[in-house]
Short mmCIF file of C-alpha atoms in Angstrom, two decimals:
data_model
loop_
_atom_site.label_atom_id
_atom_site.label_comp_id
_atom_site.label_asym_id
_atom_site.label_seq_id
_atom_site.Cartn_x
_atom_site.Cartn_y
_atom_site.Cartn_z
CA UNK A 259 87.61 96.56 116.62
CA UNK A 260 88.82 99.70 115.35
CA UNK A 261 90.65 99.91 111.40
CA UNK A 262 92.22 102.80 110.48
CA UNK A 263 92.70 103.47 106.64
CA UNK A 264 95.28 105.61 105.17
CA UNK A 265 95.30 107.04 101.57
CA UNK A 266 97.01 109.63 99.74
CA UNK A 267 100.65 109.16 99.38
CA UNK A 268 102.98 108.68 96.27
CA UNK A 269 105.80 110.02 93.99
CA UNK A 270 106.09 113.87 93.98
CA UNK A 271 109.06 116.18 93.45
CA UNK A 272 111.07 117.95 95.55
CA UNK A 273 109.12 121.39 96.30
CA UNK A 274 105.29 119.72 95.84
CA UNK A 275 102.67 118.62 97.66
CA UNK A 276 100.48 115.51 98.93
CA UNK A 277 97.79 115.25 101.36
CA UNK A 278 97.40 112.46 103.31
CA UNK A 279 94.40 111.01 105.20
CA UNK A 280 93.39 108.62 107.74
CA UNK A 281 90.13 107.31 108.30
CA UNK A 282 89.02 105.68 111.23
CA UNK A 283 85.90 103.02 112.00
CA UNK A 284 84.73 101.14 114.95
CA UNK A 285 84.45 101.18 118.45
CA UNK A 286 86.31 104.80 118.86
CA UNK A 287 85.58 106.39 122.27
CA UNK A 288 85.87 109.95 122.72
CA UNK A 289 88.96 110.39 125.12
CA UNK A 290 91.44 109.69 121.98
CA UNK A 291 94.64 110.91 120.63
CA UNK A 292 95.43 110.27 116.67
CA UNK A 293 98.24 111.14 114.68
CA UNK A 294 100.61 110.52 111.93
CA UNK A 295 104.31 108.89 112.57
CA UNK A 296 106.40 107.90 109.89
CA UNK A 297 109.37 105.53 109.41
CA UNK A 298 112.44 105.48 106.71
CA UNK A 299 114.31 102.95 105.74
CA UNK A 300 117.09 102.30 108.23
CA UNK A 301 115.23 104.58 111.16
CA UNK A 302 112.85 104.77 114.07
CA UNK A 303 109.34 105.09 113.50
CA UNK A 304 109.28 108.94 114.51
CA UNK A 305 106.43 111.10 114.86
CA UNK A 306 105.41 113.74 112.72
CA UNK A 307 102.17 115.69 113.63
CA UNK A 308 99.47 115.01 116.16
CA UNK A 309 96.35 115.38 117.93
CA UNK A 310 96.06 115.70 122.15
CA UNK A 311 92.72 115.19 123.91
CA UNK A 312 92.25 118.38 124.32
CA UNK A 313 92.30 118.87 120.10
CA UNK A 314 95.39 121.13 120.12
CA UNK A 315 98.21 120.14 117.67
CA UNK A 316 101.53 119.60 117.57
CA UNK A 317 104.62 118.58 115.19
CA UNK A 318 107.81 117.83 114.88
CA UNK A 319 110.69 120.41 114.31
CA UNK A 320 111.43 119.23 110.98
CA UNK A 321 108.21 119.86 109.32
CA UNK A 322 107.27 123.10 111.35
CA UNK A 323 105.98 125.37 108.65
CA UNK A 324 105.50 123.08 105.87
CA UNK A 325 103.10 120.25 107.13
CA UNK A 326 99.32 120.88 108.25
CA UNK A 327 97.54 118.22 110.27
CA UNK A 328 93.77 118.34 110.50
CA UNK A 329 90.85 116.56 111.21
CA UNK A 330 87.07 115.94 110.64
CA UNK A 331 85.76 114.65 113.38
CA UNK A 332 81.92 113.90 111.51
CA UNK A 333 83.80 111.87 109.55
CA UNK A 334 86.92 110.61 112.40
CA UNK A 335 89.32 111.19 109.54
CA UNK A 336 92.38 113.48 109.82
CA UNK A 337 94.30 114.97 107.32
CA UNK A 338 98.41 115.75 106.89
CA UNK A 339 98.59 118.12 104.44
CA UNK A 340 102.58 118.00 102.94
CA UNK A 341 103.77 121.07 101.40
CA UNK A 342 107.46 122.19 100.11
CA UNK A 343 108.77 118.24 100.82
CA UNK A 344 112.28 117.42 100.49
CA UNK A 345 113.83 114.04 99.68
CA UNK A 346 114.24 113.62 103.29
CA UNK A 347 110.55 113.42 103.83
CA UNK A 348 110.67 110.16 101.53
CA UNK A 349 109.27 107.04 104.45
CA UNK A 350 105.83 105.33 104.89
CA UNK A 351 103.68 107.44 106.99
CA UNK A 352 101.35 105.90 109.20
CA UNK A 353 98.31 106.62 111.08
CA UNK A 354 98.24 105.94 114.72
CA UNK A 355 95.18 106.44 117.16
CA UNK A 356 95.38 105.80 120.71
CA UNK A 357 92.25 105.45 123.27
CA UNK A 358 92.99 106.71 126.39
CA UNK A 359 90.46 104.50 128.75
CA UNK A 360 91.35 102.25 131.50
CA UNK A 361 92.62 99.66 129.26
CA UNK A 362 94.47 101.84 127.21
CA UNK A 363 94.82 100.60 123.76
CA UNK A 364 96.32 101.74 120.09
CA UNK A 365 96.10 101.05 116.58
CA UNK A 366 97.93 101.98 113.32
CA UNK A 367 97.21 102.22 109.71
CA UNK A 368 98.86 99.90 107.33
CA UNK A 369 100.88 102.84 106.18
CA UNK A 370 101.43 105.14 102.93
CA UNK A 371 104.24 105.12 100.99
CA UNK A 372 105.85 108.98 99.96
CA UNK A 373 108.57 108.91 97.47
CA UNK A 374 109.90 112.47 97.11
CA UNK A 375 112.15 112.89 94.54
CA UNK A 376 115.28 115.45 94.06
#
């Protein structure tokens, strides 16, 4: 069974900064993608940074420049580091990991709640 567990989010003000992080336990094979989605209220769960197999990143369009994904893989936690947020950014942000196998499967974190503030 595989848990991931998210920590890091809260109430900041327009402009600052919050890092997120994700750590994940259990039966993780290798061949994996993990990233971080997030979901306001009234939308679709969208995705906001990520990891491909191959370890290269990528994000969306609206936080291009001002959000930093990372990861430690001694540890299998990644990191979203939030700079410069904007009230939009306000949703619960969760973790997702994906094992690509034969049986594909995927989990999620239980989520993070960021509040930012104008």
């Amino acid at each position: 069974q595989v848990q991931l567990v998210e920590s890091g989010g809260g109430l900041v003000q327009a402009g600052g900064s919050l890092r997120l992080s994700c750590a994940a336990s259990g039966n993780i094979f290798s061949s994996n993608t993990m990233g971080w989605y997030r979901q306001a209220p009234g939308k679709q769960r969208e995705l906001v940074a990520g990891f491909t197999t191959g370890g290269s990143t990528h994000s969306a369009d609206s936080v291009k420049g001002r959000f930093t994904i990372s990861r430690d893989n001694t540890k299998n936690t990644i990191y979203l580091q939030m700079n410069s947020l904007k009230p939009e950014d306000t949703a619960v942000y969760y973790c997702n990991l994906r094992i690509i196998s034969i049986v594909p499967m995927e989990y999620w974190g239980q989520g993070t709640q960021v509040t930012v503030s104008s």
